[in-house]
Amino acid sequence: MKEKVHIYHTNDIHSHLENWPRINHFLVERREAHEADGEDVFIFDCGDFVDRWHPFTEGTKGKGNVTLINEAGYTAVTIGNNEGMTLDHRSLNELYSDAQFDIVLANLFLPEGKRPAWALPRQIYMTSRGTKIGVTGVTAYYHRLYKLLDWELTEPLHELSKQIELLRKEADVIIVLSHLGLQADRWIAENEPGVDLILGGHTHHVLPNGEPAGAALLGAAGRYGEYVGYVAAEWEIEDVSAKTFNATLFETAYLAAPPDETEQMHEWREIGKKLLSTEVVSLPNPLTYSWDKNSELPAMLAEALYHWCGADGALVNSGLFLAPLDEGQVTKYDIHQMLPHPINPCLVELDGGALREVLYQAEETQLPQLTFKGLGFRGVMMGKFVYHHIEADFQNNILQIGGKPLNLEETYKIATIDTFTFGKFFPQIQHAQMKIYYLPEFLRDVMEWHLIQLYK
């Protein structure tokens, strides 16, 4: 006699709640239909469900997202770097206090080496016919950044091996929830015997029908809730070793919309707006921004980072700004809408030669016109580069920092954004030997601090 189990999965939703009403409606209806047929259903998320670009997430510190996961009936989740690194230690430690699902996470520890009470290294789920499904999960290895937030992160593949070895002795089926990316997932499939299914995320890859690798099947559903993953699993009850897994994706845009879809999205935004309604300052005049010309707000951010980081100079891109500040009352919501990105300040050391190359790329290439998303950036395009205590005019052969000519042999401390240390926009910044990250503060926190200095 065969047993059929239905597995649904999401990853990297990043608080794109415009897709959530359909996803929730779909998952609830599918669960009801499968259970009416006497078949088991499991729903998993592979991390980065929480993203503080959305005011609902920002206002509730991610707890609102947990409520949504509860309502959809998820079985278990693991965390991504957005849960792990964009919330301060206390907020992450309290994020799942009302969770009605398991958080399966093997490689996160408190500084004293204990696991947080809310994180399970592995869990076994029993189907209605007695099959034991073992699940473990791991998140991406940003050890240095987690340490700044008072967490210890162990190397995920090593930790995963230990959990899989234990699950081999306990479970009939082994599932890995991975926020490591596609290449790591392929490595797991090829090198960890006994793993049946790897549901992954982090690199936003789309696997329309899964990807066989080793003896396992990989599943992934892209990003932003654009897809919901589904795996139909089947085996003989008397011999679970004969297992089949078939994967597919459902495109969210073509799922049925609940009748109150628009109202739900409006309500979440209004909840966030209300929670962020605290006044920060009152402006005597509006402050504007431009992506292609000199403007006030980007210049103010560059100055704020310069002071915050104790730098010799600062560099930011004007594409970070997505809204102006109007005259009069400015609230935390206004600042959030202006700078919604989960991006942290960063200080890097560059010698004069490397800084010259950075400025050349910023001024003399097409980089300002680049359109992109990711690495914390939630805008549209890079935009004009703006400096504080730096002057760059290659046409007139003027390169200065702090009012003095740039010395190619001297070392300078440059305040900028962490995005440039992760991406390949500026190789000199990406590969700088000295980088100091400021966590948990985002750019909007630094801007709020600067506005208070100027207008309070």
PDB file of C-alpha atoms in Angstrom, residues 145-372:
ATOM      1  CA  LEU A 145      28.243  39.741  11.378  1.00  0.00           C
ATOM      2  CA  TYR A 146      26.273  37.428  13.663  1.00  0.00           C
ATOM      3  CA  LYS A 147      29.010  37.835  16.270  1.00  0.00           C
ATOM      4  CA  LEU A 148      28.472  41.596  16.246  1.00  0.00           C
ATOM      5  CA  LEU A 149      24.866  40.854  17.216  1.00  0.00           C
ATOM      6  CA  ASP A 150      25.948  38.574  20.081  1.00  0.00           C
ATOM      7  CA  TRP A 151      25.290  35.262  18.328  1.00  0.00           C
ATOM      8  CA  GLU A 152      27.643  32.415  17.500  1.00  0.00           C
ATOM      9  CA  LEU A 153      27.187  30.806  14.100  1.00  0.00           C
ATOM     10  CA  THR A 154      28.854  27.483  13.325  1.00  0.00           C
ATOM     11  CA  GLU A 155      29.904  26.377   9.853  1.00  0.00           C
ATOM     12  CA  PRO A 156      26.620  25.091   8.358  1.00  0.00           C
ATOM     13  CA  LEU A 157      27.834  22.106   6.323  1.00  0.00           C
ATOM     14  CA  HIS A 158      29.745  20.701   9.286  1.00  0.00           C
ATOM     15  CA  GLU A 159      26.747  21.175  11.593  1.00  0.00           C
ATOM     16  CA  LEU A 160      24.440  19.701   9.001  1.00  0.00           C
ATOM     17  CA  SER A 161      26.530  16.531   8.745  1.00  0.00           C
ATOM     18  CA  LYS A 162      26.104  15.929  12.466  1.00  0.00           C
ATOM     19  CA  GLN A 163      22.336  16.361  12.310  1.00  0.00           C
ATOM     20  CA  ILE A 164      21.942  14.192   9.217  1.00  0.00           C
ATOM     21  CA  GLU A 165      23.955  11.408  10.854  1.00  0.00           C
ATOM     22  CA  LEU A 166      21.559  11.456  13.798  1.00  0.00           C
ATOM     23  CA  LEU A 167      18.501  11.574  11.533  1.00  0.00           C
ATOM     24  CA  ARG A 168      19.698   8.552   9.571  1.00  0.00           C
ATOM     25  CA  LYS A 169      19.235   6.524  12.768  1.00  0.00           C
ATOM     26  CA  GLU A 170      15.829   7.976  13.577  1.00  0.00           C
ATOM     27  CA  ALA A 171      13.952   8.871  10.401  1.00  0.00           C
ATOM     28  CA  ASP A 172      12.573   7.149   7.315  1.00  0.00           C
ATOM     29  CA  VAL A 173      12.732  10.334   5.213  1.00  0.00           C
ATOM     30  CA  ILE A 174      15.216  13.210   5.612  1.00  0.00           C
ATOM     31  CA  ILE A 175      14.476  16.784   4.522  1.00  0.00           C
ATOM     32  CA  VAL A 176      16.931  19.692   4.747  1.00  0.00           C
ATOM     33  CA  LEU A 177      15.723  23.302   4.955  1.00  0.00           C
ATOM     34  CA  SER A 178      18.652  25.257   3.550  1.00  0.00           C
ATOM     35  CA  HIS A 179      19.341  28.962   3.420  1.00  0.00           C
ATOM     36  CA  LEU A 180      22.764  28.377   1.890  1.00  0.00           C
ATOM     37  CA  GLY A 181      22.224  28.793  -1.845  1.00  0.00           C
ATOM     38  CA  LEU A 182      22.086  26.493  -4.845  1.00  0.00           C
ATOM     39  CA  GLN A 183      25.757  25.480  -4.998  1.00  0.00           C
ATOM     40  CA  ALA A 184      25.798  24.471  -1.337  1.00  0.00           C
ATOM     41  CA  ASP A 185      22.560  22.534  -1.799  1.00  0.00           C
ATOM     42  CA  ARG A 186      24.107  20.588  -4.667  1.00  0.00           C
ATOM     43  CA  TRP A 187      27.116  19.817  -2.488  1.00  0.00           C
ATOM     44  CA  ILE A 188      24.857  18.501   0.282  1.00  0.00           C
ATOM     45  CA  ALA A 189      23.013  16.262  -2.167  1.00  0.00           C
ATOM     46  CA  GLU A 190      26.257  14.810  -3.533  1.00  0.00           C
ATOM     47  CA  ASN A 191      28.026  14.357  -0.195  1.00  0.00           C
ATOM     48  CA  GLU A 192      25.403  13.542   2.418  1.00  0.00           C
ATOM     49  CA  PRO A 193      23.911  10.094   1.807  1.00  0.00           C
ATOM     50  CA  GLY A 194      20.460   9.563   3.223  1.00  0.00           C
ATOM     51  CA  VAL A 195      19.122  13.021   2.378  1.00  0.00           C
ATOM     52  CA  ASP A 196      15.981  12.751   0.284  1.00  0.00           C
ATOM     53  CA  LEU A 197      14.860  16.321  -0.264  1.00  0.00           C
ATOM     54  CA  ILE A 198      16.645  19.687   0.018  1.00  0.00           C
ATOM     55  CA  LEU A 199      14.394  22.731   0.028  1.00  0.00           C
ATOM     56  CA  GLY A 200      16.542  25.788  -0.489  1.00  0.00           C
ATOM     57  CA  GLY A 201      16.813  29.525  -0.820  1.00  0.00           C
ATOM     58  CA  HIS A 202      19.204  32.462  -0.343  1.00  0.00           C
ATOM     59  CA  THR A 203      20.345  32.673  -3.977  1.00  0.00           C
ATOM     60  CA  HIS A 204      16.759  33.178  -5.220  1.00  0.00           C
ATOM     61  CA  HIS A 205      17.064  30.309  -7.692  1.00  0.00           C
ATOM     62  CA  VAL A 206      14.014  28.909  -9.455  1.00  0.00           C
ATOM     63  CA  LEU A 207      13.745  25.151 -10.017  1.00  0.00           C
ATOM     64  CA  PRO A 208      10.464  24.627 -11.939  1.00  0.00           C
ATOM     65  CA  ASN A 209      10.529  20.846 -11.574  1.00  0.00           C
ATOM     66  CA  GLY A 210      13.197  20.509  -8.947  1.00  0.00           C
ATOM     67  CA  GLU A 211      16.716  19.342  -9.686  1.00  0.00           C
ATOM     68  CA  PRO A 212      17.936  15.775  -9.098  1.00  0.00           C
ATOM     69  CA  ALA A 213      21.365  15.766  -7.435  1.00  0.00           C
ATOM     70  CA  GLY A 214      23.057  12.730  -5.949  1.00  0.00           C
ATOM     71  CA  ALA A 215      20.257  10.627  -4.491  1.00  0.00           C
ATOM     72  CA  ALA A 216      18.245  13.712  -3.505  1.00  0.00           C
ATOM     73  CA  LEU A 217      15.887  16.180  -5.121  1.00  0.00           C
ATOM     74  CA  LEU A 218      16.424  19.933  -4.797  1.00  0.00           C
ATOM     75  CA  GLY A 219      13.463  22.284  -4.625  1.00  0.00           C
ATOM     76  CA  ALA A 220      13.421  26.099  -4.684  1.00  0.00           C
ATOM     77  CA  ALA A 221      10.811  28.769  -5.332  1.00  0.00           C
ATOM     78  CA  GLY A 222      12.715  31.867  -6.436  1.00  0.00           C
ATOM     79  CA  ARG A 223      12.049  35.039  -4.483  1.00  0.00           C
ATOM     80  CA  TYR A 224       9.428  37.497  -3.230  1.00  0.00           C
ATOM     81  CA  GLY A 225       6.647  34.910  -3.127  1.00  0.00           C
ATOM     82  CA  GLU A 226       6.446  34.822  -6.901  1.00  0.00           C
ATOM     83  CA  TYR A 227       6.157  31.025  -6.659  1.00  0.00           C
ATOM     84  CA  VAL A 228       5.018  28.392  -4.191  1.00  0.00           C
ATOM     85  CA  GLY A 229       6.903  25.112  -4.315  1.00  0.00           C
ATOM     86  CA  TYR A 230       5.187  21.726  -4.179  1.00  0.00           C
ATOM     87  CA  VAL A 231       6.636  18.247  -3.838  1.00  0.00           C
ATOM     88  CA  ALA A 232       4.495  15.129  -4.126  1.00  0.00           C
ATOM     89  CA  ALA A 233       6.191  12.380  -2.099  1.00  0.00           C
ATOM     90  CA  GLU A 234       5.201   8.750  -2.329  1.00  0.00           C
ATOM     91  CA  TRP A 235       6.453   5.425  -0.943  1.00  0.00           C
ATOM     92  CA  GLU A 236       5.325   1.973   0.043  1.00  0.00           C
ATOM     93  CA  ILE A 237       4.293   1.889   3.662  1.00  0.00           C
ATOM     94  CA  GLU A 238       5.911  -1.510   4.067  1.00  0.00           C
ATOM     95  CA  ASP A 239       9.151  -0.357   2.400  1.00  0.00           C
ATOM     96  CA  VAL A 240       9.841   3.353   2.754  1.00  0.00           C
ATOM     97  CA  SER A 241      13.207   2.950   1.012  1.00  0.00           C
ATOM     98  CA  ALA A 242      11.374   2.960  -2.342  1.00  0.00           C
ATOM     99  CA  LYS A 243      10.620   6.708  -2.380  1.00  0.00           C
ATOM    100  CA  THR A 244       9.657   9.048  -5.201  1.00  0.00           C
ATOM    101  CA  PHE A 245       9.589  12.835  -5.116  1.00  0.00           C
ATOM    102  CA  ASN A 246       8.130  14.995  -7.878  1.00  0.00           C
ATOM    103  CA  ALA A 247       8.494  18.774  -7.710  1.00  0.00           C
ATOM    104  CA  THR A 248       6.673  21.626  -9.369  1.00  0.00           C
ATOM    105  CA  LEU A 249       6.094  25.331  -8.844  1.00  0.00           C
ATOM    106  CA  PHE A 250       2.851  27.287  -8.762  1.00  0.00           C
ATOM    107  CA  GLU A 251       3.153  30.847 -10.037  1.00  0.00           C
ATOM    108  CA  THR A 252       1.490  33.105  -7.494  1.00  0.00           C
ATOM    109  CA  ALA A 253       0.188  35.567 -10.089  1.00  0.00           C
ATOM    110  CA  TYR A 254      -2.070  32.824 -11.446  1.00  0.00           C
ATOM    111  CA  LEU A 255      -3.360  31.600  -8.079  1.00  0.00           C
ATOM    112  CA  ALA A 256      -6.894  32.480  -7.036  1.00  0.00           C
ATOM    113  CA  ALA A 257      -7.132  35.749  -5.135  1.00  0.00           C
ATOM    114  CA  PRO A 258      -9.159  35.892  -1.914  1.00  0.00           C
ATOM    115  CA  PRO A 259     -12.047  38.376  -2.104  1.00  0.00           C
ATOM    116  CA  ASP A 260     -10.363  40.740   0.393  1.00  0.00           C
ATOM    117  CA  GLU A 261      -6.881  40.685  -1.194  1.00  0.00           C
ATOM    118  CA  THR A 262      -6.608  44.473  -1.562  1.00  0.00           C
ATOM    119  CA  GLU A 263      -8.006  45.099   1.905  1.00  0.00           C
ATOM    120  CA  GLN A 264      -5.454  42.758   3.488  1.00  0.00           C
ATOM    121  CA  MET A 265      -2.524  44.524   1.842  1.00  0.00           C
ATOM    122  CA  HIS A 266      -3.892  47.934   2.835  1.00  0.00           C
ATOM    123  CA  GLU A 267      -4.436  46.809   6.424  1.00  0.00           C
ATOM    124  CA  TRP A 268      -0.855  45.540   6.835  1.00  0.00           C
ATOM    125  CA  ARG A 269       0.562  48.821   5.557  1.00  0.00           C
ATOM    126  CA  GLU A 270      -1.716  50.868   7.818  1.00  0.00           C
ATOM    127  CA  ILE A 271      -0.721  48.788  10.852  1.00  0.00           C
ATOM    128  CA  GLY A 272       2.919  49.498  10.093  1.00  0.00           C
ATOM    129  CA  LYS A 273       2.271  53.191   9.510  1.00  0.00           C
ATOM    130  CA  LYS A 274       0.461  53.525  12.838  1.00  0.00           C
ATOM    131  CA  LEU A 275       3.216  51.718  14.748  1.00  0.00           C
ATOM    132  CA  LEU A 276       5.816  54.008  13.156  1.00  0.00           C
ATOM    133  CA  SER A 277       3.903  57.246  13.717  1.00  0.00           C
ATOM    134  CA  THR A 278       6.295  58.632  16.373  1.00  0.00           C
ATOM    135  CA  GLU A 279       7.507  62.129  15.482  1.00  0.00           C
ATOM    136  CA  VAL A 280      11.269  62.450  15.013  1.00  0.00           C
ATOM    137  CA  VAL A 281      11.663  66.119  14.028  1.00  0.00           C
ATOM    138  CA  SER A 282       9.725  68.979  12.514  1.00  0.00           C
ATOM    139  CA  LEU A 283      11.289  70.421   9.355  1.00  0.00           C
ATOM    140  CA  PRO A 284      11.154  74.147   8.557  1.00  0.00           C
ATOM    141  CA  ASN A 285      11.334  73.320   4.832  1.00  0.00           C
ATOM    142  CA  PRO A 286      11.147  70.177   2.645  1.00  0.00           C
ATOM    143  CA  LEU A 287      14.202  68.053   1.860  1.00  0.00           C
ATOM    144  CA  THR A 288      14.474  66.552  -1.620  1.00  0.00           C
ATOM    145  CA  TYR A 289      16.492  63.986  -3.512  1.00  0.00           C
ATOM    146  CA  SER A 290      17.512  63.235  -7.088  1.00  0.00           C
ATOM    147  CA  TRP A 291      19.053  60.122  -8.631  1.00  0.00           C
ATOM    148  CA  ASP A 292      21.013  62.042 -11.288  1.00  0.00           C
ATOM    149  CA  LYS A 293      21.766  65.481  -9.820  1.00  0.00           C
ATOM    150  CA  ASN A 294      23.212  66.886  -6.619  1.00  0.00           C
ATOM    151  CA  SER A 295      20.491  67.007  -3.963  1.00  0.00           C
ATOM    152  CA  GLU A 296      20.032  67.584  -0.258  1.00  0.00           C
ATOM    153  CA  LEU A 297      19.148  64.207   1.249  1.00  0.00           C
ATOM    154  CA  PRO A 298      21.983  62.102  -0.245  1.00  0.00           C
ATOM    155  CA  ALA A 299      24.467  64.796   0.815  1.00  0.00           C
ATOM    156  CA  MET A 300      23.042  64.696   4.334  1.00  0.00           C
ATOM    157  CA  LEU A 301      23.393  60.906   4.488  1.00  0.00           C
ATOM    158  CA  ALA A 302      27.013  61.100   3.360  1.00  0.00           C
ATOM    159  CA  GLU A 303      27.690  63.668   6.086  1.00  0.00           C
ATOM    160  CA  ALA A 304      25.854  61.557   8.678  1.00  0.00           C
ATOM    161  CA  LEU A 305      27.901  58.447   7.823  1.00  0.00           C
ATOM    162  CA  TYR A 306      31.108  60.487   7.929  1.00  0.00           C
ATOM    163  CA  HIS A 307      30.404  61.512  11.517  1.00  0.00           C
ATOM    164  CA  TRP A 308      28.834  58.206  12.626  1.00  0.00           C
ATOM    165  CA  CYS A 309      31.828  56.150  11.471  1.00  0.00           C
ATOM    166  CA  GLY A 310      34.551  58.654  12.360  1.00  0.00           C
ATOM    167  CA  ALA A 311      35.820  58.610   8.776  1.00  0.00           C
ATOM    168  CA  ASP A 312      38.164  60.639   6.583  1.00  0.00           C
ATOM    169  CA  GLY A 313      35.506  60.772   3.873  1.00  0.00           C
ATOM    170  CA  ALA A 314      32.168  59.219   2.900  1.00  0.00           C
ATOM    171  CA  LEU A 315      30.619  57.796  -0.266  1.00  0.00           C
ATOM    172  CA  VAL A 316      26.961  56.873  -0.875  1.00  0.00           C
ATOM    173  CA  ASN A 317      24.709  56.429  -3.890  1.00  0.00           C
ATOM    174  CA  SER A 318      21.674  58.652  -4.344  1.00  0.00           C
ATOM    175  CA  GLY A 319      19.530  55.698  -5.517  1.00  0.00           C
ATOM    176  CA  LEU A 320      19.153  54.789  -1.843  1.00  0.00           C
ATOM    177  CA  PHE A 321      16.526  57.526  -1.499  1.00  0.00           C
ATOM    178  CA  LEU A 322      12.986  56.556  -2.440  1.00  0.00           C
ATOM    179  CA  ALA A 323      10.977  59.450  -0.974  1.00  0.00           C
ATOM    180  CA  PRO A 324      11.525  63.091   0.047  1.00  0.00           C
ATOM    181  CA  LEU A 325      10.779  64.581   3.458  1.00  0.00           C
ATOM    182  CA  ASP A 326       8.006  67.162   3.483  1.00  0.00           C
ATOM    183  CA  GLU A 327       7.955  70.334   5.549  1.00  0.00           C
ATOM    184  CA  GLY A 328       6.566  69.880   9.060  1.00  0.00           C
ATOM    185  CA  GLN A 329       6.297  66.705  11.102  1.00  0.00           C
ATOM    186  CA  VAL A 330       8.628  63.850  10.133  1.00  0.00           C
ATOM    187  CA  THR A 331       7.813  60.447  11.652  1.00  0.00           C
ATOM    188  CA  LYS A 332       9.669  57.171  11.822  1.00  0.00           C
ATOM    189  CA  TYR A 333       7.344  55.999   9.037  1.00  0.00           C
ATOM    190  CA  ASP A 334       8.485  58.862   6.790  1.00  0.00           C
ATOM    191  CA  ILE A 335      12.136  58.016   7.370  1.00  0.00           C
ATOM    192  CA  HIS A 336      11.409  54.342   6.747  1.00  0.00           C
ATOM    193  CA  GLN A 337       9.738  55.120   3.443  1.00  0.00           C
ATOM    194  CA  MET A 338      12.676  57.323   2.485  1.00  0.00           C
ATOM    195  CA  LEU A 339      15.290  54.638   3.309  1.00  0.00           C
ATOM    196  CA  PRO A 340      13.556  51.229   3.558  1.00  0.00           C
ATOM    197  CA  HIS A 341      16.696  49.202   2.868  1.00  0.00           C
ATOM    198  CA  PRO A 342      18.088  46.735   5.443  1.00  0.00           C
ATOM    199  CA  ILE A 343      21.561  48.184   4.839  1.00  0.00           C
ATOM    200  CA  ASN A 344      24.128  48.900   7.555  1.00  0.00           C
ATOM    201  CA  PRO A 345      26.840  51.563   7.745  1.00  0.00           C
ATOM    202  CA  CYS A 346      30.351  50.334   7.077  1.00  0.00           C
ATOM    203  CA  LEU A 347      33.857  51.754   7.411  1.00  0.00           C
ATOM    204  CA  VAL A 348      36.591  50.505   5.071  1.00  0.00           C
ATOM    205  CA  GLU A 349      40.275  51.314   4.825  1.00  0.00           C
ATOM    206  CA  LEU A 350      41.594  52.031   1.326  1.00  0.00           C
ATOM    207  CA  ASP A 351      44.948  53.308   0.182  1.00  0.00           C
ATOM    208  CA  GLY A 352      44.912  56.313  -2.093  1.00  0.00           C
ATOM    209  CA  GLY A 353      45.374  54.227  -5.220  1.00  0.00           C
ATOM    210  CA  ALA A 354      42.402  52.005  -4.409  1.00  0.00           C
ATOM    211  CA  LEU A 355      40.264  55.022  -3.494  1.00  0.00           C
ATOM    212  CA  ARG A 356      41.173  56.644  -6.821  1.00  0.00           C
ATOM    213  CA  GLU A 357      39.902  53.533  -8.647  1.00  0.00           C
ATOM    214  CA  VAL A 358      36.652  53.604  -6.655  1.00  0.00           C
ATOM    215  CA  LEU A 359      36.086  57.254  -7.508  1.00  0.00           C
ATOM    216  CA  TYR A 360      36.878  56.634 -11.172  1.00  0.00           C
ATOM    217  CA  GLN A 361      34.254  53.890 -11.350  1.00  0.00           C
ATOM    218  CA  ALA A 362      31.759  56.141  -9.579  1.00  0.00           C
ATOM    219  CA  GLU A 363      32.390  59.131 -11.836  1.00  0.00           C
ATOM    220  CA  GLU A 364      33.562  57.874 -15.205  1.00  0.00           C
ATOM    221  CA  THR A 365      31.623  54.622 -15.810  1.00  0.00           C
ATOM    222  CA  GLN A 366      27.958  53.728 -16.281  1.00  0.00           C
ATOM    223  CA  LEU A 367      27.661  52.438 -12.707  1.00  0.00           C
ATOM    224  CA  PRO A 368      25.250  55.221 -11.607  1.00  0.00           C
ATOM    225  CA  GLN A 369      22.763  54.031 -14.272  1.00  0.00           C
ATOM    226  CA  LEU A 370      22.891  50.407 -13.102  1.00  0.00           C
ATOM    227  CA  THR A 371      19.505  48.942 -12.156  1.00  0.00           C
ATOM    228  CA  PHE A 372      19.610  46.155  -9.588  1.00  0.00           C
TER     229      PHE A 372
END
